[in-house]
Short mmCIF file of C-alpha atoms in Angstrom, two decimals:
data_model
loop_
_atom_site.label_atom_id
_atom_site.label_comp_id
_atom_site.label_asym_id
_atom_site.label_seq_id
_atom_site.Cartn_x
_atom_site.Cartn_y
_atom_site.Cartn_z
CA MET C 1 -3.37 -18.38 -7.09
CA LEU C 2 -2.05 -16.68 -10.23
CA VAL C 3 -5.07 -17.95 -12.17
CA ARG C 4 -7.40 -16.39 -9.60
CA VAL C 5 -5.57 -13.06 -9.63
CA ASP C 6 -5.55 -13.05 -13.44
CA GLN C 7 -9.33 -13.48 -13.39
CA PHE C 8 -9.70 -10.75 -10.78
CA ILE C 9 -7.69 -8.37 -12.98
CA LYS C 10 -10.00 -9.21 -15.88
CA ASN C 11 -13.06 -8.56 -13.68
CA VAL C 12 -11.67 -5.15 -12.72
CA ASP C 13 -11.43 -4.31 -16.40
CA ILE C 14 -14.96 -5.53 -17.10
CA TYR C 15 -16.75 -3.93 -14.17
CA GLY C 16 -14.50 -0.92 -13.73
CA GLY C 17 -15.09 0.33 -17.24
CA GLY C 18 -11.58 1.74 -17.46
CA HIS C 19 -12.08 3.84 -14.31
CA ILE C 20 -10.45 1.53 -11.76
CA LYS C 21 -6.76 0.67 -11.45
CA LEU C 22 -5.05 -1.57 -8.93
CA ILE C 23 -2.31 -1.04 -6.38
CA ILE C 24 -0.83 -4.50 -5.83
CA ALA C 25 1.32 -5.43 -2.84
CA LEU C 26 3.37 -8.46 -3.84
CA HIS C 27 4.12 -9.57 -0.27
CA ASP C 28 2.98 -8.88 3.29
CA ARG C 29 5.36 -8.24 6.16
CA TYR C 30 2.76 -9.83 8.46
CA SER C 31 3.28 -13.20 6.76
CA LEU C 32 6.81 -13.27 8.21
CA GLY C 33 5.76 -14.91 11.47
CA CYS C 34 4.00 -11.85 12.81
CA TYR C 35 0.84 -13.95 12.98
CA ALA C 36 1.69 -17.65 13.15
CA TYR C 37 -1.50 -18.77 11.41
CA LYS C 38 -0.40 -17.16 8.13
CA ALA C 39 3.36 -17.68 8.28
CA ASP C 40 4.77 -18.21 4.78
CA GLY C 41 7.66 -20.27 3.39
CA TYR C 42 10.30 -17.70 4.33
CA VAL C 43 9.53 -18.31 8.01
CA SER C 44 10.55 -21.97 7.88
CA LYS C 45 13.44 -21.49 5.44
CA TYR C 46 15.13 -18.73 7.43
CA GLY C 47 14.11 -19.77 10.94
CA ILE C 48 12.03 -16.69 11.69
CA PRO C 49 10.34 -16.95 15.13
CA SER C 50 6.53 -16.74 14.96
CA ALA C 51 4.01 -15.27 17.37
CA SER C 52 0.26 -15.48 17.86
CA ALA C 53 0.13 -11.70 17.48
CA CYS C 54 2.58 -9.15 16.12
CA SER C 55 4.86 -9.20 19.16
CA PRO C 56 7.91 -11.00 20.59
CA PRO C 57 9.28 -13.51 19.93
CA ASN C 58 8.62 -12.64 16.28
CA ASP C 59 11.73 -11.12 14.73
CA ALA C 60 11.87 -10.95 10.94
CA SER C 61 15.26 -9.22 10.77
CA LYS C 62 16.81 -12.31 9.14
CA PHE C 63 14.58 -11.79 6.12
CA TYR C 64 15.76 -8.21 5.70
CA SER C 65 19.47 -8.82 6.35
CA ASN C 66 20.19 -12.24 4.85
CA GLU C 67 21.61 -11.95 1.31
CA GLN C 68 20.12 -15.27 0.23
CA ALA C 69 16.70 -14.14 1.45
CA LYS C 70 17.05 -10.96 -0.60
CA SER C 71 18.00 -13.00 -3.66
CA ASP C 72 15.06 -15.36 -3.13
CA PHE C 73 12.68 -12.44 -2.72
CA VAL C 74 13.87 -10.62 -5.85
CA ALA C 75 13.49 -13.86 -7.84
CA ARG C 76 9.94 -14.22 -6.54
CA LEU C 77 9.07 -10.63 -7.43
CA LYS C 78 10.50 -10.92 -10.95
CA TYR C 79 8.61 -14.17 -11.48
CA LEU C 80 5.34 -12.44 -10.58
CA LEU C 81 6.07 -9.34 -12.64
CA ASP C 82 7.00 -11.45 -15.68
CA HIS C 83 3.88 -13.61 -15.36
CA VAL C 84 1.66 -13.10 -18.43
CA ASN C 85 -2.04 -12.52 -17.82
CA PRO C 86 -3.69 -14.73 -20.49
CA HIS C 87 -6.74 -12.48 -20.75
CA PHE C 88 -4.63 -9.56 -21.97
CA GLY C 89 -1.49 -11.26 -23.28
CA GLN C 90 0.65 -8.91 -21.20
CA ARG C 91 3.07 -9.30 -18.32
CA TRP C 92 1.81 -8.03 -14.98
CA GLY C 93 4.76 -5.65 -14.92
CA SER C 94 3.53 -3.86 -18.04
CA LEU C 95 -0.26 -4.19 -17.69
CA ASN C 96 -0.87 -0.47 -17.23
CA ARG C 97 -4.45 -0.71 -18.46
CA ILE C 98 -5.41 -2.16 -15.07
CA ILE C 99 -2.42 -1.76 -12.76
CA PHE C 100 -1.48 1.63 -11.31
CA SER C 101 1.31 0.60 -8.96
CA PHE C 102 3.21 -2.30 -7.46
CA GLN C 103 4.73 -2.36 -4.01
CA ILE C 104 7.17 -5.04 -2.99
CA GLU C 105 5.66 -5.45 0.47
CA ASN C 106 2.92 -4.12 2.70
CA GLU C 107 4.29 -2.22 5.73
CA SER C 108 7.83 -3.47 5.23
CA GLN C 109 9.70 -4.05 8.51
CA GLY C 110 6.67 -2.97 10.53
CA HIS C 111 6.71 -3.65 14.30
CA MET C 112 10.45 -4.34 14.33
CA SER C 113 13.14 -2.91 16.60
CA ILE C 114 15.86 -3.27 13.94
CA HIS C 115 15.48 -1.49 10.59
CA ASN C 116 17.53 -2.04 7.43
CA ALA C 117 17.41 1.40 5.83
CA GLN C 118 18.76 0.19 2.46
CA TRP C 119 16.46 -2.80 1.97
CA MET C 120 13.48 -1.02 0.39
CA CYS C 121 15.54 0.85 -2.18
CA ASP C 122 17.83 -2.11 -2.91
CA ILE C 123 14.93 -4.41 -3.78
CA ASN C 124 13.03 -1.81 -5.81
CA THR C 125 16.18 -0.96 -7.75
CA GLN C 126 16.63 -4.62 -8.67
CA ILE C 127 13.08 -4.97 -10.01
CA ARG C 128 12.76 -1.52 -11.57
CA SER C 129 13.40 -2.77 -15.11
CA SER C 130 10.61 -5.36 -14.71
CA VAL C 131 8.01 -2.64 -14.01
CA ASN C 132 7.41 -0.46 -17.04
CA ASN C 133 4.84 0.94 -19.46
CA GLY C 134 3.97 3.71 -17.00
CA ILE C 135 3.31 1.49 -13.97
CA LEU C 136 4.67 2.99 -10.76
CA LEU C 137 6.51 1.61 -7.75
CA SER C 138 5.21 2.58 -4.30
CA THR C 139 6.53 1.95 -0.80
CA GLY C 140 3.64 0.08 0.81
CA GLY C 141 3.52 2.38 3.84
CA ASP C 142 4.47 1.68 7.45
CA ILE C 143 2.66 1.44 10.78
CA ASP C 144 2.25 5.22 11.17
CA TYR C 145 2.78 8.47 9.25
CA GLY C 146 6.17 9.14 10.81
CA LEU C 147 7.63 5.79 9.74
CA SER C 148 5.91 6.05 6.36
CA LEU C 149 7.99 9.19 5.76
CA ARG C 150 11.43 7.59 6.02
CA LEU C 151 13.83 9.92 4.22
CA GLU C 152 15.69 7.10 2.46
CA ASN C 153 12.53 6.23 0.53
CA PHE C 154 12.18 9.77 -0.80
CA GLN C 155 15.85 9.66 -1.81
CA CYS C 156 15.50 6.35 -3.70
CA SER C 157 15.44 6.91 -7.46
CA ALA C 158 13.68 3.58 -8.11
CA LEU C 159 10.57 4.62 -6.14
CA ASP C 160 7.80 6.81 -7.54
CA LEU C 161 5.18 6.95 -4.80
CA ILE C 162 5.27 7.27 -1.03
CA SER C 163 2.34 5.49 0.66
CA LEU C 164 1.10 6.80 4.02
CA HIS C 165 -0.51 4.58 6.69
CA ASP C 166 -1.87 5.62 10.09
CA TYR C 167 -5.04 5.10 12.14
CA SER C 168 -4.89 8.35 14.10
CA MET C 169 -8.10 10.36 14.41
CA ASN C 170 -6.16 13.55 15.14
CA GLY C 171 -6.76 15.98 12.31
CA ASP C 172 -4.07 18.48 13.33
CA TYR C 173 -1.42 15.76 13.64
CA SER C 174 -2.44 14.31 10.28
CA ARG C 175 -2.41 17.70 8.59
CA GLY C 176 1.14 18.32 9.81
CA LYS C 177 2.32 14.96 8.50
CA PHE C 178 0.56 15.49 5.17
CA GLN C 179 2.25 18.87 4.78
CA GLU C 180 5.61 17.31 5.64
CA ALA C 181 4.99 14.57 3.07
CA ILE C 182 4.13 17.06 0.34
CA GLN C 183 7.24 19.12 1.07
CA LEU C 184 9.52 16.07 0.92
CA ALA C 185 7.84 14.75 -2.21
CA GLN C 186 8.29 18.04 -4.02
CA GLN C 187 11.91 18.24 -2.89
CA TYR C 188 12.75 14.72 -4.09
CA ARG C 189 10.39 14.59 -7.09
CA LYS C 190 8.09 11.94 -5.68
CA ARG C 191 4.34 11.80 -5.22
CA VAL C 192 2.41 11.00 -2.06
CA TYR C 193 -0.95 9.42 -1.33
CA ILE C 194 -2.73 8.17 1.79
CA GLU C 195 -3.17 4.42 1.50
CA GLU C 196 -4.51 3.33 4.89
CA PHE C 197 -6.59 4.98 7.58
CA GLY C 198 -9.89 4.19 9.25
CA GLY C 199 -11.80 3.38 12.41
CA LYS C 200 -13.48 0.40 14.05
CA GLY C 201 -17.21 0.15 13.56
CA ASP C 202 -19.72 2.31 11.75
CA THR C 203 -19.41 5.46 13.89
CA GLN C 204 -15.62 5.50 14.22
CA MET C 205 -15.15 4.79 10.52
CA ALA C 206 -17.39 7.74 9.69
CA GLN C 207 -15.34 9.93 12.03
CA ALA C 208 -12.10 8.82 10.37
CA LEU C 209 -13.47 9.58 6.92
CA ASN C 210 -14.80 12.98 7.95
CA ILE C 211 -11.58 13.97 9.74
CA ILE C 212 -8.74 12.32 7.84
CA GLY C 213 -10.40 12.10 4.43
CA ALA C 214 -11.45 15.74 4.59
CA THR C 215 -7.99 16.85 5.74
CA ALA C 216 -6.40 14.91 2.89
CA HIS C 217 -8.45 16.43 0.13
CA GLN C 218 -8.10 19.91 1.62
CA LEU C 219 -4.39 19.48 0.85
CA GLY C 220 -5.01 17.76 -2.47
CA LEU C 221 -3.77 14.32 -1.42
CA PRO C 222 -5.47 11.22 -2.87
CA TRP C 223 -6.65 8.75 -0.26
CA LEU C 224 -7.76 5.16 0.13
CA VAL C 225 -9.50 3.92 3.26
CA TRP C 226 -9.04 0.54 4.96
CA GLN C 227 -11.26 -1.18 4.13
CA VAL C 228 -14.49 -1.58 2.15
CA VAL C 229 -15.49 -5.24 2.31
CA PRO C 230 -18.75 -7.26 2.45
CA ASN C 231 -19.63 -8.83 5.82
CA ALA C 232 -17.50 -6.20 7.56
CA ARG C 233 -16.57 -6.95 11.17
CA SER C 234 -17.49 -4.15 13.55
CA GLY C 235 -14.44 -4.84 15.71
CA ASP C 236 -12.04 -4.29 12.84
CA PHE C 237 -11.22 -1.51 10.37
CA GLU C 238 -13.92 -2.58 7.92
CA PHE C 239 -17.20 -1.26 6.57
CA PHE C 240 -19.68 -1.79 3.77
CA THR C 241 -22.87 -0.32 2.33
CA ASN C 242 -25.01 -1.50 5.26
CA ASP C 243 -22.88 0.61 7.64
CA ARG C 244 -24.98 3.63 6.81
CA THR C 245 -23.10 6.32 8.73
CA ALA C 246 -19.69 5.27 7.42
CA TRP C 247 -20.97 4.75 3.89
CA ALA C 248 -22.57 8.20 3.81
CA ALA C 249 -19.28 9.74 5.00
CA PHE C 250 -17.39 7.73 2.37
CA GLU C 251 -19.66 8.97 -0.42
CA HIS C 252 -19.48 12.55 0.82
CA GLN C 253 -15.69 12.71 1.14
CA ALA C 254 -15.10 10.86 -2.14
CA TYR C 255 -17.37 13.35 -3.93
CA TRP C 256 -15.44 16.34 -2.62
CA ALA C 257 -12.03 14.71 -3.11
CA GLN C 258 -12.48 14.63 -6.87
CA MET C 259 -12.85 18.40 -6.86
CA SER C 260 -9.69 19.09 -4.86
CA PRO C 261 -6.68 20.44 -6.78
CA SER C 262 -3.58 18.32 -6.15
CA PRO C 263 0.02 19.48 -5.81
CA PHE C 264 0.90 16.51 -8.04
CA GLN C 265 -0.04 15.36 -11.52
CA TRP C 266 -1.69 11.94 -11.94
CA PRO C 267 -1.59 11.18 -15.69
CA GLU C 268 -1.85 7.43 -15.07
CA ILE C 269 -5.40 7.99 -13.80
CA TRP C 270 -6.54 11.31 -15.20
CA SER C 271 -5.55 11.60 -18.84
#
């Protein structure tokens, strides 16, 4: 797997021409028994109940509360960050030519009734020294804007970026959350970006881009949409160039986003 990712990083450098950088999530909460078909080694080691969908009986709280699990996870993260990409002769944790940000986990503790408020900051603090050379640490978002804006993440000195996730089509709601995010980020010296939003199928994806994407760049927030992928499934949050309505909206909003003044500086991208 590391060999394949190393090659992918090289391909980004070749085809991106220095204009593309990666945000890499080093783990996925949904591998912790949320979907049984992709349960990882932590599920068996720590006896985490699995489910066919992200619902009971799945309960990953052991992973977030067990001290041995934390130690195992930090060791895994440091191993990955210290891995040297042979194409560049640099550790992943310092490969700022290609990597913009690392996040320890996608949607950490998502769809759980119990939340460990210290876990995110504790883990990021332990790996902070392994991520350097201008590469940032981001949160990985949560299942909606409200949970993405947990105050403890803004207060964590090890974190640089707050990632926002939500699939709402409500522009007024989104605007309010974006304004709240900007205010908190400025107060705690963080930066904010929208990492996941979208719609199902060509028409809904276009609506999401034209509502949420437009609202984001009106406030100067960078955004990424979930997700651009070949052979996109119309019943999922996916689209590609053959989805003409969505692709046209994507091009339009991306064009105007680059002209929107941001409340934050982004020297890692625009130098």
